[in-house]
Coordinates of C-alpha atoms in Angstrom, one line a residue:
X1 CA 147.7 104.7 110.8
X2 CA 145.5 107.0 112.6
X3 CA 143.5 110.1 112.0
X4 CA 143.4 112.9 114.6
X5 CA 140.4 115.4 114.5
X6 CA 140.5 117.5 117.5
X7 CA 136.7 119.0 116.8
X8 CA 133.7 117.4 116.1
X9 CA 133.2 115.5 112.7
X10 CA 131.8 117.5 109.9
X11 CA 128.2 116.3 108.4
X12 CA 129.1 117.8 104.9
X13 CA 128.8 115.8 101.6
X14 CA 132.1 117.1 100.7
X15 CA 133.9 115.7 104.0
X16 CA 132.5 113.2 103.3
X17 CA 133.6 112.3 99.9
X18 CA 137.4 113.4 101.1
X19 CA 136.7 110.6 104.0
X20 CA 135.7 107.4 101.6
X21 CA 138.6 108.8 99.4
X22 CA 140.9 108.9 102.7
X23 CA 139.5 105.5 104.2
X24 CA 139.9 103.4 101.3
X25 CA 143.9 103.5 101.4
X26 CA 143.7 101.9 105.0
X27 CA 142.7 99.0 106.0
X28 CA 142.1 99.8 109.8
X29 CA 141.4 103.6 110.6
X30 CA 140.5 105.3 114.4
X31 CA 140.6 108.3 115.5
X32 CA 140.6 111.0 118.5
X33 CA 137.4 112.5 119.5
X34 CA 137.1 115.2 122.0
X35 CA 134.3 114.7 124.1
X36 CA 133.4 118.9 124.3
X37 CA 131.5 118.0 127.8
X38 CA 134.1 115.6 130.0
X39 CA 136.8 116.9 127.8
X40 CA 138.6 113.5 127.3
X41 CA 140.4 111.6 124.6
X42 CA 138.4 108.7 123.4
X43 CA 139.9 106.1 120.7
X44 CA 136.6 104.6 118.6
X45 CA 137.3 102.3 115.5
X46 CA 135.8 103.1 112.2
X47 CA 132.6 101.5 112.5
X48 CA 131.8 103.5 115.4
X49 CA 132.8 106.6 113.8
X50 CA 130.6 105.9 110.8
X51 CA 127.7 105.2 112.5
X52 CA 127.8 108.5 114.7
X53 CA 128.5 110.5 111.9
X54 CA 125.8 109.3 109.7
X55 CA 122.8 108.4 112.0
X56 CA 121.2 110.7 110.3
X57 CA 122.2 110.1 106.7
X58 CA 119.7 108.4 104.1
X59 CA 119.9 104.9 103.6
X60 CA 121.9 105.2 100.2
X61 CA 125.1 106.6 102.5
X62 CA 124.4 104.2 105.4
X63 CA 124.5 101.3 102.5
X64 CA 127.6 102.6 100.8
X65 CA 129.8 102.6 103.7
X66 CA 128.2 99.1 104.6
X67 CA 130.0 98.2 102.3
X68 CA 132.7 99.9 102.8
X69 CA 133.3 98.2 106.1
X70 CA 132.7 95.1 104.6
X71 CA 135.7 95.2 102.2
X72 CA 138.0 97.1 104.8
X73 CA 136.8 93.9 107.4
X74 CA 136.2 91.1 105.0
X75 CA 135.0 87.9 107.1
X76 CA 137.4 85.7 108.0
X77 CA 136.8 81.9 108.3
X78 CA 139.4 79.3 109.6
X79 CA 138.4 75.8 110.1
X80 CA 140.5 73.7 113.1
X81 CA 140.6 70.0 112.6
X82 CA 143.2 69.6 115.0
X83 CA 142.1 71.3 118.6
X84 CA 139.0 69.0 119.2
X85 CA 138.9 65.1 118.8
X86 CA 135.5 64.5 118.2
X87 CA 134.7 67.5 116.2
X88 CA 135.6 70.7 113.6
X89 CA 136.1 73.4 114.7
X90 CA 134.9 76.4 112.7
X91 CA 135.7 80.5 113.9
X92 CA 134.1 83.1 111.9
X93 CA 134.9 86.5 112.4
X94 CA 133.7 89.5 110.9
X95 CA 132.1 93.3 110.8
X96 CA 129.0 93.2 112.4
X97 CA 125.8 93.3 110.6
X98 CA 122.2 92.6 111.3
X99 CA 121.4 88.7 110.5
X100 CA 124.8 87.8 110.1
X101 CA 124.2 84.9 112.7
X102 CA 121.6 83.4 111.0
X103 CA 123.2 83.2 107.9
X104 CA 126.6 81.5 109.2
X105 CA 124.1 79.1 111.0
X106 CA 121.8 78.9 107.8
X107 CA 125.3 77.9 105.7
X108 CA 126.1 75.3 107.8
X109 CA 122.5 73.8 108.3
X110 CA 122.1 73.6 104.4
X111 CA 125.1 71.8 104.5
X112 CA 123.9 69.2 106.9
X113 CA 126.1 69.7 109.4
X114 CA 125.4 69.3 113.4
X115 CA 126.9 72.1 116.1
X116 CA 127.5 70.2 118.8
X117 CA 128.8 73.4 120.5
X118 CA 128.7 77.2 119.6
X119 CA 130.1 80.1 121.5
X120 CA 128.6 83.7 119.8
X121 CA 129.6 86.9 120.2
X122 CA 128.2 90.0 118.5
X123 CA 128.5 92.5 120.8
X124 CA 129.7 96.3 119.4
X125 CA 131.2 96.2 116.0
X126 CA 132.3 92.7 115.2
X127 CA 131.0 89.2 115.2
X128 CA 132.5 86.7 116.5
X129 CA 131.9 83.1 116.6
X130 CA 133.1 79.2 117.0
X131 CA 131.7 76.1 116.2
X132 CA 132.1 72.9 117.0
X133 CA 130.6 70.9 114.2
X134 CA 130.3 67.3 113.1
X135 CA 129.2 65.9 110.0
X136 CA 125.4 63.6 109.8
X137 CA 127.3 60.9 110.9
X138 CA 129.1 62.6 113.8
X139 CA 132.6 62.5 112.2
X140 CA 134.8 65.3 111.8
X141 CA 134.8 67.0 108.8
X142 CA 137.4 65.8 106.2
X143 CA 140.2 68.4 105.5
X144 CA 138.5 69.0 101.7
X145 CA 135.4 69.8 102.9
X146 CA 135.2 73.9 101.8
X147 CA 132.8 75.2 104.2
X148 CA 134.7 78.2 104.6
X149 CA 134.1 79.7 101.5
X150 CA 130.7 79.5 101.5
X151 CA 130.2 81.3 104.9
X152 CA 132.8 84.0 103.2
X153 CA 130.4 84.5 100.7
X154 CA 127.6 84.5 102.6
X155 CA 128.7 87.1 105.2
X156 CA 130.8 89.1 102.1
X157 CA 129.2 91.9 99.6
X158 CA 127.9 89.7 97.1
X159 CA 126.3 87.4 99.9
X160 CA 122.4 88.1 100.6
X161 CA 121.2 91.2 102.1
X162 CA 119.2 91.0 105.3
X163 CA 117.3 93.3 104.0
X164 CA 115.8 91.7 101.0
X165 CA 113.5 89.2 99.9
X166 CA 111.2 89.7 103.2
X167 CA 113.8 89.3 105.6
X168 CA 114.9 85.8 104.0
X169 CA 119.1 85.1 104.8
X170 CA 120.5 82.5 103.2
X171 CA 118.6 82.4 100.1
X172 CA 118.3 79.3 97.3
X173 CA 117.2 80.2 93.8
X174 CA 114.1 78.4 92.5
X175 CA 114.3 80.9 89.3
X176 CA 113.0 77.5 87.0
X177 CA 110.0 77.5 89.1
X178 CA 106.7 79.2 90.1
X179 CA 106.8 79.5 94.1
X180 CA 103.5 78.5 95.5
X181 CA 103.1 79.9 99.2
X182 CA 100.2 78.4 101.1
X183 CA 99.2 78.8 105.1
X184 CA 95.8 77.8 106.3
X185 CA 94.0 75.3 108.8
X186 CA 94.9 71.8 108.8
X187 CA 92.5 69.2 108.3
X188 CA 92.6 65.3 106.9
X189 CA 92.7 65.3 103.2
X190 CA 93.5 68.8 102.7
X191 CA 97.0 68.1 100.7
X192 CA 94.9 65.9 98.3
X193 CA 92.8 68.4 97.5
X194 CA 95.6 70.9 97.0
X195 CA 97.2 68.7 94.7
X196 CA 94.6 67.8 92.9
X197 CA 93.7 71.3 92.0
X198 CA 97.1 71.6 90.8
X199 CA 97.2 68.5 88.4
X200 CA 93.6 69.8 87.3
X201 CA 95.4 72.9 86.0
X202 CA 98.5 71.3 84.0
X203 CA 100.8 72.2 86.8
X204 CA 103.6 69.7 87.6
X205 CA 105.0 69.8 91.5
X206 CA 108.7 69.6 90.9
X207 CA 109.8 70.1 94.7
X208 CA 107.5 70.7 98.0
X209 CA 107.8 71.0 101.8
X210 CA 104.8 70.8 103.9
X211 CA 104.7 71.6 107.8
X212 CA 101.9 71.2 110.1
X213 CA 101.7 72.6 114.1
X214 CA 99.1 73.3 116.3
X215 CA 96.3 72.4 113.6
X216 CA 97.8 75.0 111.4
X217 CA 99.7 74.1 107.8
X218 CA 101.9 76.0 105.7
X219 CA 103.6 75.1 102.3
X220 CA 105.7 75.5 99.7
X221 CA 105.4 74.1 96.8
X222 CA 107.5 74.7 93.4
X223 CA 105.8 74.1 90.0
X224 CA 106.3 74.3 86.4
X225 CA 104.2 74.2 83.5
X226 CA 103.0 70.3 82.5
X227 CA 103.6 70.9 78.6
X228 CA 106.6 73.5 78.6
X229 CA 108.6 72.3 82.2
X230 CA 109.1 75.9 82.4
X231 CA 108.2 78.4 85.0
X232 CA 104.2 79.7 85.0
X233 CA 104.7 83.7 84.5
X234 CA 101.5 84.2 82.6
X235 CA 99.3 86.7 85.1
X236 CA 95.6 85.4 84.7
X237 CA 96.8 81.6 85.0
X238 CA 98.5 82.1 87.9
X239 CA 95.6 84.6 89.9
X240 CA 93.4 81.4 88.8
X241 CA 95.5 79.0 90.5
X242 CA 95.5 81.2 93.6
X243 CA 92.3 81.5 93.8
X244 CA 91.4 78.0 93.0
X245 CA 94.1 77.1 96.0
X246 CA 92.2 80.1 98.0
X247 CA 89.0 78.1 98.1
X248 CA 90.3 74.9 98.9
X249 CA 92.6 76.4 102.0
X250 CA 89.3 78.5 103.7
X251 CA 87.2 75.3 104.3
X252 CA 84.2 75.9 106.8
X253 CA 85.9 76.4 110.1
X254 CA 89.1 78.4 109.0
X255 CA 88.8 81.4 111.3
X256 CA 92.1 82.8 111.2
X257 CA 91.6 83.3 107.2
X258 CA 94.0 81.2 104.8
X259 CA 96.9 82.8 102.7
X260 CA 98.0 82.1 99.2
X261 CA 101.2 83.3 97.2
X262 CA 102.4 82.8 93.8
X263 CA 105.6 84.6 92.7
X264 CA 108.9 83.7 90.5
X265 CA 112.5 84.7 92.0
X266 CA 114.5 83.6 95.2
X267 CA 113.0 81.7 98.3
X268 CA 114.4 79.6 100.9
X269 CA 111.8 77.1 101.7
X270 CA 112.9 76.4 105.4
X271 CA 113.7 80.0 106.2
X272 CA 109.9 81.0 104.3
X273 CA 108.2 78.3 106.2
X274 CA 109.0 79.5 109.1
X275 CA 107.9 83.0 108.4
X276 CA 105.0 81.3 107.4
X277 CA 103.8 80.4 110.5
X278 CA 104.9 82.7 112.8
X279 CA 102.9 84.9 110.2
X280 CA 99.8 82.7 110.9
X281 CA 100.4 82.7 114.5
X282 CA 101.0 78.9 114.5
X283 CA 101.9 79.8 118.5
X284 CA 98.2 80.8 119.8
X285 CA 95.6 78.0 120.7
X286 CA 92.3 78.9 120.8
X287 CA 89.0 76.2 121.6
X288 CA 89.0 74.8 117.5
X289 CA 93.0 75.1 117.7
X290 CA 93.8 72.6 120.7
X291 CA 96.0 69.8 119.7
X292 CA 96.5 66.6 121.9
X293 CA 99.8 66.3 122.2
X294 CA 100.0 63.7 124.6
X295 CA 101.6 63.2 128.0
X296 CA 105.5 62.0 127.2
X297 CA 105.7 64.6 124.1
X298 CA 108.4 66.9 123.4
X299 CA 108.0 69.7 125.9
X300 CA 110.5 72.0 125.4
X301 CA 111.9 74.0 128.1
X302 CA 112.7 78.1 127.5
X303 CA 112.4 80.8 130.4
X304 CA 112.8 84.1 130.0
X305 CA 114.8 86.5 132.4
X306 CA 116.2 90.0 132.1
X307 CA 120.2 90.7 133.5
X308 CA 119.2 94.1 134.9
X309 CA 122.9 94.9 135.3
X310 CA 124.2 94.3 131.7
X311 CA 120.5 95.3 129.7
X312 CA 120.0 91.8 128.3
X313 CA 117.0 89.6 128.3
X314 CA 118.1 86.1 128.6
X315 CA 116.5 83.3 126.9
X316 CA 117.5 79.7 127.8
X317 CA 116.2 77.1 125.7
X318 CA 116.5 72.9 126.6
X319 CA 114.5 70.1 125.0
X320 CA 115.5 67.2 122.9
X321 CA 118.3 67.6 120.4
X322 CA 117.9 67.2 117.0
X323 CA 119.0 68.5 113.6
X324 CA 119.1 72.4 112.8
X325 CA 117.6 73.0 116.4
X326 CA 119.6 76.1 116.3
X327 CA 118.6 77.3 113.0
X328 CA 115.0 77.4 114.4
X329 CA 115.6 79.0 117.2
X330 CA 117.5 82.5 115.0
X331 CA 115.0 82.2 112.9
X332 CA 112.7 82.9 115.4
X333 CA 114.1 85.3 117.7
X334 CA 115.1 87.0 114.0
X335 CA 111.6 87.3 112.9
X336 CA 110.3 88.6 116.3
X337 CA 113.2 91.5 115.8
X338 CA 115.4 90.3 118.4
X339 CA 119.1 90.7 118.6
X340 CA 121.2 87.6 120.1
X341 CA 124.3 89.3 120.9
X342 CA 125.9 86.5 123.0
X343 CA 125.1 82.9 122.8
X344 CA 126.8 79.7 124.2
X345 CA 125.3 76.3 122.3
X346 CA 125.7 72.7 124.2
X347 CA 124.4 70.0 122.1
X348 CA 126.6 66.9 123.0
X349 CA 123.9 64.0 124.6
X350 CA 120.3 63.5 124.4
X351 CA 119.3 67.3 125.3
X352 CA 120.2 70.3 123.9
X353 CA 120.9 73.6 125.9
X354 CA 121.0 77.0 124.1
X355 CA 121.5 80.3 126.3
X356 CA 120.8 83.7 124.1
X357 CA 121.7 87.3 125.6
X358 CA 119.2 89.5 123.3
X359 CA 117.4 93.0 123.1
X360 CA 115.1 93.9 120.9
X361 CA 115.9 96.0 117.3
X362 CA 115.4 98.9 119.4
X363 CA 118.4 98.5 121.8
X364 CA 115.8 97.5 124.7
X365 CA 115.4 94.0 126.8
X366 CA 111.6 92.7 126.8
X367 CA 110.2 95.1 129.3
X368 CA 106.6 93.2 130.1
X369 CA 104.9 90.0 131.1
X370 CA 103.0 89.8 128.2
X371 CA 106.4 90.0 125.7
X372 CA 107.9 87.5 128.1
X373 CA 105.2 84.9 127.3
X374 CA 105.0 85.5 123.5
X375 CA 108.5 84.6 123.2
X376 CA 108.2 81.9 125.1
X377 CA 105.2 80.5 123.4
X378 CA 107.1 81.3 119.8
X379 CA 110.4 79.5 120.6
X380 CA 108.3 76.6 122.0
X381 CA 106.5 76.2 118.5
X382 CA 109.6 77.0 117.0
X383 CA 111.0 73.3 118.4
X384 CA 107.8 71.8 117.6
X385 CA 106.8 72.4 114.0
X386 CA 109.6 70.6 112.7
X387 CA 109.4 67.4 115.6
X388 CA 108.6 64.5 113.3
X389 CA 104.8 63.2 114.5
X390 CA 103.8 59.8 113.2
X391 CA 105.3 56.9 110.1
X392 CA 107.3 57.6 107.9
X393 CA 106.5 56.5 104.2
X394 CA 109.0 56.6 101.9
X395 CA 108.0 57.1 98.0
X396 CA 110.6 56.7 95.4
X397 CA 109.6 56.0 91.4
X398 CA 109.2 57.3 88.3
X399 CA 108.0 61.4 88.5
X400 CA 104.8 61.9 86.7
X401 CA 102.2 64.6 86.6
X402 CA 99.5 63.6 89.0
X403 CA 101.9 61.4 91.0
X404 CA 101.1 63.2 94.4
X405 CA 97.8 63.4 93.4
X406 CA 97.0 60.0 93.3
X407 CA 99.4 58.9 96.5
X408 CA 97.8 61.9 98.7
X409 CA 94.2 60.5 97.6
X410 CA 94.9 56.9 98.7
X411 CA 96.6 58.2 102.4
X412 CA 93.1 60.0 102.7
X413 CA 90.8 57.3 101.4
X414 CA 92.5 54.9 103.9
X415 CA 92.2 57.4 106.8
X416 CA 96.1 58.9 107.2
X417 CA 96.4 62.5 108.1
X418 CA 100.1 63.8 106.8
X419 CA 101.5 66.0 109.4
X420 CA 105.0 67.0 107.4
X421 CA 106.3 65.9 103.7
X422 CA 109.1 67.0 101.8
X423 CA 108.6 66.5 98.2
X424 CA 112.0 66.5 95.7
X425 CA 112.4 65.2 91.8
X426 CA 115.7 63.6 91.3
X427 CA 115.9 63.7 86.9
X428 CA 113.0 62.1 86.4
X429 CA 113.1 60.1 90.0
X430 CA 110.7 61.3 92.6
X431 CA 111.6 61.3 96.0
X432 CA 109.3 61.7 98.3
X433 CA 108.9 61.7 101.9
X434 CA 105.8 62.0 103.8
X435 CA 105.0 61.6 108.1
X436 CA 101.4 59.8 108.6
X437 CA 99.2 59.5 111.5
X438 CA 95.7 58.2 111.6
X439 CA 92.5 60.4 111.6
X440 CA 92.7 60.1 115.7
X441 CA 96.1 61.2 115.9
X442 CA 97.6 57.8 116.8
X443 CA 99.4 55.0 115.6
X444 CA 99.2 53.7 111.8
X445 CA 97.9 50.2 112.0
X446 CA 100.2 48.0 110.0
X447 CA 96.7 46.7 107.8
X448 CA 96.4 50.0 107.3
X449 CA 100.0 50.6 106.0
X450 CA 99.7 47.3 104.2
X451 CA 96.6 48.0 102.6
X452 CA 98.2 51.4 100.9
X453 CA 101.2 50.0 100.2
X454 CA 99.4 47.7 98.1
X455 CA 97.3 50.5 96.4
X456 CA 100.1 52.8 95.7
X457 CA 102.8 49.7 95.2
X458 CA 105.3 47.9 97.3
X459 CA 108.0 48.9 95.4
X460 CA 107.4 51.8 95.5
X461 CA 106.5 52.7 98.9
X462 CA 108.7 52.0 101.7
X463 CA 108.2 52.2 105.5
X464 CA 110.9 53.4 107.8
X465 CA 110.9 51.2 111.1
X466 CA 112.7 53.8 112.9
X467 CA 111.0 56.2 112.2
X468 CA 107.7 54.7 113.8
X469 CA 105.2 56.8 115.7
X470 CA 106.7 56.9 119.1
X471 CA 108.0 59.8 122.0
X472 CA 110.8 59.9 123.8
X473 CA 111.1 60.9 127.3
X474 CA 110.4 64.3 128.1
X475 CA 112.9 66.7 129.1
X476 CA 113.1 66.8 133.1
X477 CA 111.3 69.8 134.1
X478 CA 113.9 72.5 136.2
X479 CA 112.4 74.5 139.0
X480 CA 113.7 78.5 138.3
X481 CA 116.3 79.8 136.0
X482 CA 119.6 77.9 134.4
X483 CA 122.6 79.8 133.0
X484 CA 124.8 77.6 130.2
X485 CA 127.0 81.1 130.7
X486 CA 127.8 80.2 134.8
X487 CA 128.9 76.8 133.2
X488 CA 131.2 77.3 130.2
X489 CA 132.0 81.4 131.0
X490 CA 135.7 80.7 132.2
X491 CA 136.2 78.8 129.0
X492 CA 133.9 79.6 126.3
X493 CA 133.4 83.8 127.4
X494 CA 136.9 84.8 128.5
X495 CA 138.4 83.3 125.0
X496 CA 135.8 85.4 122.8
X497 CA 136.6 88.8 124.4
X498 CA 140.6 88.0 124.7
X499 CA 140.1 87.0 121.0
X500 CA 137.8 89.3 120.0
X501 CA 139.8 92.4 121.8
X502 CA 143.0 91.2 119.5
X503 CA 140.7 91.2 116.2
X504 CA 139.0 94.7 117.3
X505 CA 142.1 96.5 117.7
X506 CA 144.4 94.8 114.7
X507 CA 146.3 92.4 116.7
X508 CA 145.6 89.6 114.8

C-alpha cells in the first residue's frame, strides 16, 4: 500500500498520532514527496520518512517509532547449511540501528563460533549481513544448533539497547554478584595483592577476567559475600573495598592515575574490558610505558585511507588470525564512535584480513593526520591485548575462599608475572586459567614451573605444552594500501545490494 502526500509532512502531535495509528495496519509503507525546489517525485521508505520528520523531535518520539520500525521490520535470520562445504552460512537482515553489528558479532563470539568469512552491509536503512561460520573445531554447525534465535533477540525490541549500560551490546547478567571494575599500572605481584585484599575483607571471587597490554591492567572481577554467597549491596562495605583496591592499584609510579568500580546489575566482561582500556589509554606509550615486545611478535598490520569519491575512510586490518578477532576490532571502532557501514571479513589460513568502510557518528570520514594515527594505534592494541603472552597454567580443584590468594602469592614469590587470567567456579569446582611469564619477560624455566607446581599441587596445576611461550612469524609487511573490496567485490558486493535492493523495496 502506499501513501500519497502531495505537500510537505506536518510536524504536529496530532499528525502524528493519526500516522502511528495509520502505520501500524501496514507492514511496509512509502510515500510521494514533492521536492518544492526541483519539483520531482521522490519514493522514500518509512524509515526515511521518519527520520526527516522527526529530526527534531525529543528522544521519547525518536524511541517510540524505533520501535515502531523494529516490529514493522523485525530481523530476519536464516542459517544455510547447504551453500558452503566447509562452513554455515548465516544472513541477518534487519532495520538499521546503531551497534547492531556488534551485537550480531557479540552473539556469535559468545557462542564460540569462528567467521571465517563476513560480508556487511549497513548502508541507508537496513542491515545486511552474511557469515560464514564454523564451529571451535572448524565443522559446520549441526542443523539443531539455534543461533538464529538468539541474534533475533538480540537485534529485536526486547534485545539490549545500545544506548544503555555505557554503551555495553550484548549484555550477560551478573545480578548474583558485586562487579568489581579495576584499571591501573601493571606490575609483578600486583593481582596477589588485589586478591588478598579481597580475601582480607570476607569477599569470595566467584568469576574474573584479567587483561594486561602495554604495562597497563584492567579487570573484572565478580564477588559475593564469604558468609551469605550473596551479592555485597551494603554502601560503606563496598566504598571500603574500593578504596582499599584504590591504594593497592596507585603504587609509586602510576602516573596515569588507577580506577576502581563497584556496582550490582548487568556487565559484559569482554565488551567492559575493552572499554576499560581504551578508557585508560592502553594505546599510548610513554618512557615508564615501553614494553619489549620482541622482534618476531605479533605486528598487526591496519592503514588508514579515505575514498574521497564515496565519503568513507577505509580501514584495512591483517595480522594473525585468532578467535573473536572481529569482535575486537567493532568493539573498537564502536567505542571510538565510528560507523562501519560496509565490511568484507577473510579469515580462512594463517592471516586474517578485515576491510571496514566507516565515518564517524557525525556522518564525516577521519579528516586529519592526527585521527588517522589514533585509530591506527587503537585497533593495533585492540589485536594485542587479547594475544596470549607466555605459559599457560591450568588450575582446576576444590573453590575456596582464599584459593587465588594463595596461588597468586606463590606465582609471585617464585618470580612469574601473570599477563591475562580468566577466573570461573564450576559448583564448587574452580577453574582457573592463568598466562605466566617470568619477572624479565621471558620464558618460564621448567624448575621454576616445577617448583610451583609442587607448592600449589600437581594435581592441581597443570601446564599446557601448546600453549608454551613462543611467536609465530610475523605478518609480512605490504608496501602502500590493500583493498579485500577489489578482491571479493564481484562476488561478495554485487550480492548484498542485489539482495539488499529486493529486501529494501519488499521483494522478498
Amino acid at each position: 500500500k502506499t501513501l500519497h502526500l502531495f505537500q510537505e509532512p506536518p510536524h504536529t502531535h496530532t499528525h502524528t498520532s493519526h500516522l502511528t495509528t495509520f502505520s501500524l495496519s501496514l507492514y511496509r509503507i512509502s510515500y510521494i514527496f514533492i521536492d518544492r525546489h526541483k519539483q520531482s517525485h521522490i519514493t522514500y521508505p518509512l524509515t526515511r520518512f521518519i527520520n526527516m520528520h522527526y529530526s527534531s523531535s525529543s528522544m521519547n518520539v525518536d524511541h517510540e517509532f524505533e520501535k515502531l520500525i523494529h516490529r514493522m521490520h523485525p530481523p530476519r535470520v536464516t542459517v544455510d547449511h547447504i551453500t558452503d562445504k566447509k562452513s554455515t552460512l548465516i544472513k541477518v537482515d534487519s532495520a538499521n540501528k546503531r551497534g547492531s553489528l556488534l551485537e550480531v558479532v557479540q552473539v556469535l563470539t559468545d557462542l564460540n563460533l569462528f567467521i571465517k568469512r563476513a560480508y556487511i552491509s549497513s548502508d541507508g536503512g537496513w542491515f545486511m549481513d552474511v557469515f560464514h561460520v564454523t564451529d571451535q573445531y572448524g565443522n559446520k554447525l549441526s542443523e539443531d544448533f539455534n543461533v538464529a534465535d538468539r541474534i533475533q533477540q538480540s537485534l529485536g525490541p526486547r534485545g539490549c539497547s545500545f544506548r544503555s549500560l555505557r554503551g555495553s551490546v550484548g549484555v550477560q547478567y551478573a545480578s548474583e554478584n558485586t562487579t568489581i571494575e579495576l584499571t591501573g599500572r601493571d606490575r609483578p605481584g600486583l593481582l596477589s595483592e588485589v586478591f588478598a585484599v579481597l580475601t582480607d575483607l570476607k569477599c569470595n571471587v566467584v568469576a574474573s577476567e584479567i587483561w594486561t597490554h602495554n604495562s597497563r591492567m584492567a579487570s573484572i572481577v565478580y564477588i559475593t559475600d564469604y558468609e551469605t554467597g550473596l551479592p555485597i549491596d551494603d554502601p560503606d562495605r563496598l566504598a571500603k573495598i574500593k578504596q582499599l583496591l584504590l591504594y593497592v592499584l596507585k603504587g609509586d609510579l602510576d602516573r596515569r592515575g588507577a580506577q576502581t568500580a563497584v556496582s550490582v546489575g548487568l556487565t559484559h566482561t569482554q565488551r567492559r574490558l575493552h572499554q576499560l582500556m581504551y578508557a585508560d589509554r592502553d594505546y599510548d606509550t610513554d618512557e615508564y610505558d615501553i614494553v619489549s615486545e620482541g622482534s618476531g611478535s605479533h605486528k598487526p598490520v591496519v592503514t588508514v585511507e579515505n575514498c574521497v569519491e564515496k565519503g568513507y575512510t577505509v580501514v584495512n586490518l591483517r595480522c594473525t588470525d585468532r578467535p573473536k578477532l572481529l569482535f575486537d576490532a567493532v568493539c573498537t571502532l564502536t567505542d571510538m564512535q565510528y560507523v562501519v557501514f560496509h565490511a568484507t571479513i577473510i579469515a580462512e589460513g594463517h592471516e586474517a584480513f578485515q576491510e571496514f568502510y566507516i565515518r564517524h557518528t557525525d556522518g564525516c570520514p577521519i579528516s586529519s593526520e592526527a585521527e588517522r594515527q589514533r585509530v591506527i594505534h587503537c585497533l593495533e592494541a585492540a589485536v594485542k591485548r587479547r594475544v596470549s603472552k607466555g605459559l599457560r597454567l591450568e588450575l582446576c580443584g576444590e573453590d575456596r575462599v582464599g584459593l587465588l590468594s594463595d596461588v597468586t602469592r606463590i606465582f609471585r614469590e617464585n618470580g612469574l608475572s601473570v599477563t591475562r587470567a580468566e577466573v570461573t567456579t564450576r559448583g564448587s569446582t574452580a577453574v582457573n586459567a592463568f598466562y605466566v611469564i617470568d619477572a624479565s619477560g621471558n620464558q618460564v624455566k621448567s624448575e621454576t614451573i616445577e617448583a610451583v607446581r609442587t607448592a600449589i599441587g600437581e594435581t592441581v596445576l597443570n601446564v599446557n605444552e601448546n600453549e608454551m611461550f613462543t611467536h609465530s612469524k610475523a605478518p609480512r609487511q605490504q608496501t602502500g594500501g590493500f583493498s579485500l573490496g577489489n578482491l571479493f567485490r564481484n562476488r561478495s558486493e554485487r550480492f548484498l545490494i542485489l539482495w539488499g535492493s529486493f529486501v529494501y523495496y519488499g521483494l522478498l
